[in-house]
PDB file of C-alpha atoms in Angstrom:
ATOM      1  CA  MET L   1     114.265  88.552  56.651  1.00  0.00           C
ATOM      2  CA  ALA L   2     111.522  91.931  56.337  1.00  0.00           C
ATOM      3  CA  ALA L   3     108.983  91.126  53.701  1.00  0.00           C
ATOM      4  CA  PRO L   4     111.150  88.967  51.021  1.00  0.00           C
ATOM      5  CA  TYR L   5     112.039  87.145  54.049  1.00  0.00           C
ATOM      6  CA  GLY L   6     109.206  85.664  55.499  1.00  0.00           C
ATOM      7  CA  ALA L   7     107.653  88.534  58.064  1.00  0.00           C
ATOM      8  CA  GLY L   8     104.691  87.551  59.565  1.00  0.00           C
ATOM      9  CA  GLY L   9     106.327  84.464  60.425  1.00  0.00           C
ATOM     10  CA  GLY L  10     106.726  85.598  63.490  1.00  0.00           C
ATOM     11  CA  TRP L  11     106.470  81.818  66.438  1.00  0.00           C
ATOM     12  CA  ARG L  12     106.322  80.055  63.453  1.00  0.00           C
ATOM     13  CA  LYS L  13     108.427  77.209  64.728  1.00  0.00           C
ATOM     14  CA  ALA L  14     108.333  76.180  68.622  1.00  0.00           C
ATOM     15  CA  ILE L  15     112.107  74.899  70.013  1.00  0.00           C
ATOM     16  CA  LEU L  16     111.936  71.747  68.245  1.00  0.00           C
ATOM     17  CA  ILE L  17     114.354  68.547  69.564  1.00  0.00           C
ATOM     18  CA  LEU L  18     115.771  66.497  66.856  1.00  0.00           C
ATOM     19  CA  ALA L  19     117.671  63.724  68.847  1.00  0.00           C
ATOM     20  CA  LEU L  20     120.256  61.771  66.266  1.00  0.00           C
ATOM     21  CA  LEU L  21     121.721  59.117  68.599  1.00  0.00           C
ATOM     22  CA  ALA L  22     124.551  57.519  66.465  1.00  0.00           C
ATOM     23  CA  PRO L  23     124.004  53.777  67.087  1.00  0.00           C
ATOM     24  CA  TRP L  24     127.870  53.136  68.353  1.00  0.00           C
ATOM     25  CA  ARG L  25     127.441  55.581  71.382  1.00  0.00           C
ATOM     26  CA  SER L  26     123.767  55.059  71.945  1.00  0.00           C
ATOM     27  CA  GLY L  27     124.336  55.310  75.515  1.00  0.00           C
ATOM     28  CA  ALA L  28     126.120  58.551  75.532  1.00  0.00           C
ATOM     29  CA  THR L  29     123.784  62.651  75.592  1.00  0.00           C
ATOM     30  CA  PRO L  30     123.786  63.847  73.037  1.00  0.00           C
ATOM     31  CA  VAL L  31     125.318  67.621  72.624  1.00  0.00           C
ATOM     32  CA  ARG L  32     122.108  69.717  72.476  1.00  0.00           C
ATOM     33  CA  LEU L  33     123.087  72.815  69.793  1.00  0.00           C
ATOM     34  CA  LEU L  34     121.183  75.509  69.241  1.00  0.00           C
ATOM     35  CA  ILE L  35     120.535  77.152  65.685  1.00  0.00           C
ATOM     36  CA  LEU L  36     119.722  80.754  66.154  1.00  0.00           C
ATOM     37  CA  GLY L  37     118.610  82.300  63.287  1.00  0.00           C
ATOM     38  CA  ASP L  38     115.887  83.638  60.652  1.00  0.00           C
ATOM     39  CA  SER L  39     114.349  82.406  57.778  1.00  0.00           C
ATOM     40  CA  LEU L  40     117.822  81.284  56.265  1.00  0.00           C
ATOM     41  CA  SER L  41     118.016  78.834  59.018  1.00  0.00           C
ATOM     42  CA  ALA L  42     115.042  78.685  59.577  1.00  0.00           C
ATOM     43  CA  GLY L  43     114.097  76.442  56.215  1.00  0.00           C
ATOM     44  CA  TYR L  44     111.512  79.446  54.632  1.00  0.00           C
ATOM     45  CA  GLY L  45     109.783  77.881  51.762  1.00  0.00           C
ATOM     46  CA  LEU L  46     110.354  74.436  52.017  1.00  0.00           C
ATOM     47  CA  PRO L  47     109.472  71.181  53.332  1.00  0.00           C
ATOM     48  CA  HIS L  48     110.755  70.778  56.685  1.00  0.00           C
ATOM     49  CA  ASP L  49     112.856  67.982  55.975  1.00  0.00           C
ATOM     50  CA  GLN L  50     114.449  70.264  53.165  1.00  0.00           C
ATOM     51  CA  GLY L  51     115.737  73.331  55.660  1.00  0.00           C
ATOM     52  CA  PHE L  52     118.373  73.800  57.196  1.00  0.00           C
ATOM     53  CA  GLU L  53     118.093  72.349  60.227  1.00  0.00           C
ATOM     54  CA  ALA L  54     117.200  69.070  59.315  1.00  0.00           C
ATOM     55  CA  GLN L  55     120.331  68.996  56.220  1.00  0.00           C
ATOM     56  CA  LEU L  56     122.392  70.218  58.964  1.00  0.00           C
ATOM     57  CA  ALA L  57     121.067  67.299  61.890  1.00  0.00           C
ATOM     58  CA  ALA L  58     121.562  64.180  59.000  1.00  0.00           C
ATOM     59  CA  ALA L  59     124.904  65.487  57.531  1.00  0.00           C
ATOM     60  CA  LEU L  60     126.311  65.382  61.173  1.00  0.00           C
ATOM     61  CA  ARG L  61     124.621  62.218  61.474  1.00  0.00           C
ATOM     62  CA  GLY L  62     125.754  60.967  58.745  1.00  0.00           C
ATOM     63  CA  ARG L  63     128.997  61.787  60.311  1.00  0.00           C
ATOM     64  CA  GLY L  64     128.307  60.089  63.890  1.00  0.00           C
ATOM     65  CA  ARG L  65     127.556  62.956  65.710  1.00  0.00           C
ATOM     66  CA  GLU L  66     124.902  62.740  68.814  1.00  0.00           C
ATOM     67  CA  VAL L  67     123.250  65.820  68.445  1.00  0.00           C
ATOM     68  CA  SER L  68     119.692  67.219  70.001  1.00  0.00           C
ATOM     69  CA  ILE L  69     119.261  70.661  67.746  1.00  0.00           C
ATOM     70  CA  THR L  70     117.141  73.525  69.472  1.00  0.00           C
ATOM     71  CA  ASP L  71     115.329  75.338  66.749  1.00  0.00           C
ATOM     72  CA  GLY L  72     115.737  79.147  67.457  1.00  0.00           C
ATOM     73  CA  ALA L  73     114.728  79.708  64.281  1.00  0.00           C
ATOM     74  CA  VAL L  74     112.662  82.833  63.477  1.00  0.00           C
ATOM     75  CA  SER L  75     111.142  83.869  59.583  1.00  0.00           C
ATOM     76  CA  GLY L  76     111.403  87.310  59.551  1.00  0.00           C
ATOM     77  CA  ASP L  77     113.523  88.438  63.091  1.00  0.00           C
ATOM     78  CA  THR L  78     116.276  90.962  63.049  1.00  0.00           C
ATOM     79  CA  THR L  79     119.407  90.788  65.414  1.00  0.00           C
ATOM     80  CA  ALA L  80     116.874  92.794  68.377  1.00  0.00           C
ATOM     81  CA  GLY L  81     113.996  89.913  68.238  1.00  0.00           C
ATOM     82  CA  GLY L  82     117.104  87.081  68.582  1.00  0.00           C
ATOM     83  CA  LEU L  83     118.760  89.102  71.597  1.00  0.00           C
ATOM     84  CA  ALA L  84     114.658  89.176  72.675  1.00  0.00           C
ATOM     85  CA  ARG L  85     114.262  85.873  72.631  1.00  0.00           C
ATOM     86  CA  LEU L  86     117.775  84.219  73.846  1.00  0.00           C
ATOM     87  CA  ASP L  87     117.150  83.110  77.010  1.00  0.00           C
ATOM     88  CA  TRP L  88     113.619  81.624  75.960  1.00  0.00           C
ATOM     89  CA  SER L  89     115.219  79.785  72.919  1.00  0.00           C
ATOM     90  CA  LEU L  90     118.821  78.380  75.825  1.00  0.00           C
ATOM     91  CA  GLY L  91     115.860  76.679  78.039  1.00  0.00           C
ATOM     92  CA  ASP L  92     116.883  73.886  80.155  1.00  0.00           C
ATOM     93  CA  GLY L  93     120.331  73.758  78.602  1.00  0.00           C
ATOM     94  CA  VAL L  94     122.814  74.489  75.177  1.00  0.00           C
ATOM     95  CA  ASP L  95     125.752  73.585  75.071  1.00  0.00           C
ATOM     96  CA  ALA L  96     126.527  75.294  71.571  1.00  0.00           C
ATOM     97  CA  ALA L  97     125.627  77.236  69.399  1.00  0.00           C
ATOM     98  CA  ILE L  98     124.980  78.728  65.260  1.00  0.00           C
ATOM     99  CA  VAL L  99     124.775  82.585  65.544  1.00  0.00           C
ATOM    100  CA  GLU L 100     122.690  83.400  62.484  1.00  0.00           C
ATOM    101  CA  LEU L 101     121.300  86.498  62.195  1.00  0.00           C
ATOM    102  CA  GLY L 102     121.701  89.875  60.357  1.00  0.00           C
ATOM    103  CA  ALA L 103     120.033  90.018  57.395  1.00  0.00           C
ATOM    104  CA  ASN L 104     116.816  91.142  58.093  1.00  0.00           C
ATOM    105  CA  ASP L 105     118.671  94.228  59.808  1.00  0.00           C
ATOM    106  CA  GLY L 106     120.348  95.005  56.302  1.00  0.00           C
ATOM    107  CA  LEU L 107     117.235  94.782  54.717  1.00  0.00           C
ATOM    108  CA  ARG L 108     115.790  97.237  57.058  1.00  0.00           C
ATOM    109  CA  GLY L 109     118.637  99.649  57.328  1.00  0.00           C
ATOM    110  CA  VAL L 110     119.120  99.228  60.199  1.00  0.00           C
ATOM    111  CA  ASP L 111     121.921 101.498  61.965  1.00  0.00           C
ATOM    112  CA  PRO L 112     125.266  98.978  61.907  1.00  0.00           C
ATOM    113  CA  ALA L 113     126.252 100.219  65.315  1.00  0.00           C
ATOM    114  CA  GLU L 114     122.720  98.739  66.411  1.00  0.00           C
ATOM    115  CA  THR L 115     123.243  95.023  64.407  1.00  0.00           C
ATOM    116  CA  GLU L 116     126.831  94.963  66.308  1.00  0.00           C
ATOM    117  CA  LYS L 117     125.511  95.799  69.742  1.00  0.00           C
ATOM    118  CA  ASN L 118     122.857  93.699  69.221  1.00  0.00           C
ATOM    119  CA  LEU L 119     124.991  90.944  68.262  1.00  0.00           C
ATOM    120  CA  ASN L 120     127.368  91.541  71.465  1.00  0.00           C
ATOM    121  CA  ALA L 121     124.554  91.069  73.893  1.00  0.00           C
ATOM    122  CA  ILE L 122     123.892  88.108  72.510  1.00  0.00           C
ATOM    123  CA  LEU L 123     127.252  86.456  72.357  1.00  0.00           C
ATOM    124  CA  ASP L 124     127.978  87.899  75.720  1.00  0.00           C
ATOM    125  CA  ARG L 125     125.439  86.154  76.795  1.00  0.00           C
ATOM    126  CA  LEU L 126     126.725  83.130  75.642  1.00  0.00           C
ATOM    127  CA  ALA L 127     130.344  82.877  76.554  1.00  0.00           C
ATOM    128  CA  ALA L 128     128.481  83.912  80.493  1.00  0.00           C
ATOM    129  CA  ARG L 129     127.668  80.206  80.325  1.00  0.00           C
ATOM    130  CA  HIS L 130     130.726  79.464  78.297  1.00  0.00           C
ATOM    131  CA  ILE L 131     128.886  77.916  75.414  1.00  0.00           C
ATOM    132  CA  PRO L 132     131.051  77.896  72.177  1.00  0.00           C
ATOM    133  CA  VAL L 133     129.559  79.809  69.624  1.00  0.00           C
ATOM    134  CA  LEU L 134     129.464  79.587  65.182  1.00  0.00           C
ATOM    135  CA  LEU L 135     129.003  83.270  64.217  1.00  0.00           C
ATOM    136  CA  THR L 136     127.907  83.761  59.902  1.00  0.00           C
ATOM    137  CA  GLY L 137     128.130  86.299  58.931  1.00  0.00           C
ATOM    138  CA  MET L 138     126.047  88.630  56.293  1.00  0.00           C
ATOM    139  CA  TYR L 139     126.722  91.512  53.419  1.00  0.00           C
ATOM    140  CA  ALA L 140     123.776  93.746  53.144  1.00  0.00           C
ATOM    141  CA  MET L 141     122.411  94.709  49.880  1.00  0.00           C
ATOM    142  CA  PRO L 142     123.633  97.231  47.091  1.00  0.00           C
ATOM    143  CA  ASN L 143     121.198  99.459  46.825  1.00  0.00           C
ATOM    144  CA  LEU L 144     121.729 100.394  50.470  1.00  0.00           C
ATOM    145  CA  GLY L 145     125.147 102.170  49.143  1.00  0.00           C
ATOM    146  CA  ARG L 146     129.139 100.770  49.780  1.00  0.00           C
ATOM    147  CA  ASP L 147     129.448 103.114  52.457  1.00  0.00           C
ATOM    148  CA  TYR L 148     126.209 101.371  54.405  1.00  0.00           C
ATOM    149  CA  GLY L 149     127.669  97.712  53.069  1.00  0.00           C
ATOM    150  CA  ALA L 150     131.049  98.476  54.135  1.00  0.00           C
ATOM    151  CA  ALA L 151     130.196  99.485  57.763  1.00  0.00           C
ATOM    152  CA  PHE L 152     127.578  96.701  58.343  1.00  0.00           C
ATOM    153  CA  GLY L 153     130.446  93.875  56.912  1.00  0.00           C
ATOM    154  CA  ALA L 154     132.902  95.392  59.067  1.00  0.00           C
ATOM    155  CA  VAL L 155     129.794  94.177  61.933  1.00  0.00           C
ATOM    156  CA  PHE L 156     130.745  90.834  61.168  1.00  0.00           C
ATOM    157  CA  GLU L 157     134.409  91.033  60.954  1.00  0.00           C
ATOM    158  CA  ARG L 158     135.105  92.541  64.161  1.00  0.00           C
ATOM    159  CA  LEU L 159     132.593  89.773  66.173  1.00  0.00           C
ATOM    160  CA  GLY L 160     133.866  87.146  63.999  1.00  0.00           C
ATOM    161  CA  HIS L 161     137.790  88.379  65.961  1.00  0.00           C
ATOM    162  CA  ARG L 162     135.975  87.349  69.936  1.00  0.00           C
ATOM    163  CA  PRO L 163     137.292  84.565  71.699  1.00  0.00           C
ATOM    164  CA  GLY L 164     135.336  81.639  71.857  1.00  0.00           C
ATOM    165  CA  VAL L 165     133.906  82.716  68.464  1.00  0.00           C
ATOM    166  CA  LEU L 166     134.076  80.818  65.392  1.00  0.00           C
ATOM    167  CA  TYR L 167     133.476  82.980  62.243  1.00  0.00           C
ATOM    168  CA  ASP L 168     132.419  82.536  58.645  1.00  0.00           C
ATOM    169  CA  PRO L 169     131.823  85.331  56.644  1.00  0.00           C
ATOM    170  CA  PHE L 170     129.096  85.325  54.555  1.00  0.00           C
ATOM    171  CA  PHE L 171     126.120  82.135  55.479  1.00  0.00           C
ATOM    172  CA  LEU L 172     124.760  82.115  51.926  1.00  0.00           C
ATOM    173  CA  GLU L 173     128.476  81.695  50.718  1.00  0.00           C
ATOM    174  CA  GLY L 174     128.585  80.342  46.920  1.00  0.00           C
ATOM    175  CA  VAL L 175     125.038  80.011  46.945  1.00  0.00           C
ATOM    176  CA  ALA L 176     123.596  83.960  46.912  1.00  0.00           C
ATOM    177  CA  THR L 177     124.623  84.275  42.934  1.00  0.00           C
ATOM    178  CA  MET L 178     123.257  81.065  41.746  1.00  0.00           C
ATOM    179  CA  PRO L 179     120.134  80.990  40.572  1.00  0.00           C
ATOM    180  CA  SER L 180     119.386  77.636  40.351  1.00  0.00           C
ATOM    181  CA  LEU L 181     120.486  77.215  44.304  1.00  0.00           C
ATOM    182  CA  ASN L 182     117.482  79.960  45.311  1.00  0.00           C
ATOM    183  CA  GLN L 183     114.199  80.265  45.439  1.00  0.00           C
ATOM    184  CA  PRO L 184     112.232  82.298  43.168  1.00  0.00           C
ATOM    185  CA  ASP L 185     112.109  85.071  45.447  1.00  0.00           C
ATOM    186  CA  HIS L 186     116.304  85.394  44.385  1.00  0.00           C
ATOM    187  CA  MET L 187     116.928  85.592  48.071  1.00  0.00           C
ATOM    188  CA  HIS L 188     116.064  81.970  49.703  1.00  0.00           C
ATOM    189  CA  PRO L 189     117.505  78.901  48.958  1.00  0.00           C
ATOM    190  CA  ASN L 190     116.234  75.976  47.438  1.00  0.00           C
ATOM    191  CA  ALA L 191     117.201  72.465  49.025  1.00  0.00           C
ATOM    192  CA  GLU L 192     119.981  72.100  46.577  1.00  0.00           C
ATOM    193  CA  GLY L 193     121.528  75.596  48.365  1.00  0.00           C
ATOM    194  CA  VAL L 194     120.565  74.124  51.248  1.00  0.00           C
ATOM    195  CA  SER L 195     122.509  71.053  51.047  1.00  0.00           C
ATOM    196  CA  HIS L 196     126.143  73.522  49.397  1.00  0.00           C
ATOM    197  CA  ILE L 197     125.802  75.457  52.844  1.00  0.00           C
ATOM    198  CA  VAL L 198     125.533  72.674  54.884  1.00  0.00           C
ATOM    199  CA  ALA L 199     128.348  70.948  53.372  1.00  0.00           C
ATOM    200  CA  ARG L 200     130.401  74.025  53.269  1.00  0.00           C
ATOM    201  CA  LEU L 201     129.990  74.760  57.261  1.00  0.00           C
ATOM    202  CA  LEU L 202     129.852  70.627  58.043  1.00  0.00           C
ATOM    203  CA  PRO L 203     133.759  70.782  58.910  1.00  0.00           C
ATOM    204  CA  LEU L 204     133.332  74.654  60.935  1.00  0.00           C
ATOM    205  CA  VAL L 205     130.177  72.904  63.173  1.00  0.00           C
ATOM    206  CA  GLU L 206     132.160  69.536  63.268  1.00  0.00           C
ATOM    207  CA  LYS L 207     134.841  72.069  65.304  1.00  0.00           C
ATOM    208  CA  LEU L 208     132.494  73.445  67.418  1.00  0.00           C
ATOM    209  CA  LEU L 209     131.113  70.282  68.704  1.00  0.00           C
ATOM    210  CA  ALA L 210     134.497  69.210  69.332  1.00  0.00           C
ATOM    211  CA  GLU L 211     134.998  72.475  72.245  1.00  0.00           C
ATOM    212  CA  VAL L 212     131.879  70.814  73.973  1.00  0.00           C
ATOM    213  CA  PRO L 213     133.253  69.518  77.122  1.00  0.00           C
ATOM    214  CA  PRO L 214     132.639  66.000  77.664  1.00  0.00           C
ATOM    215  CA  ALA L 215     129.805  65.250  79.617  1.00  0.00           C
TER     216      ALA L 215
END
């Protein structure tokens, strides 16, 4: 997100691949999962092993899933930033992707039409490579007004109906309004909040991985 969402973090992390090889499939090729996001999936304010990517990796490993997570989450990033670095994030290849972007657009009051244009372009590029996608939605801050909030939310609802896209309406569902699940900034989930997000999204992530053809 914007200033409170870790602006200035910039290219805080290079692509990080976490190879999680379940013993019973130790010879198989892991599914390559890209997480293209902002500070919410980058684990802003948390030790690396408590962030979204690490907790999701651990949860998948516990379910016997062979997954290599490509870290494409950058604190402070917007949908425009995600689009600009998408090709770089795809690197040598990706089998599936989670797109978690938009929170910073909402904080900055970016025109929802621009947010939609950027996300559409991201989804178009992934579709062109036959990469199945889980798109997570976001709500705008109430101080931006009811009209803006409605227009902003409608962007994700429309994109969530695209063919080949799995859709989760709100990344912070069940966490955003719970002080005990958030850091002192009241915007970023703490480790327990991340755990709730991972547990809620895990069935959708497994459904996403099931759409990847066998190697």
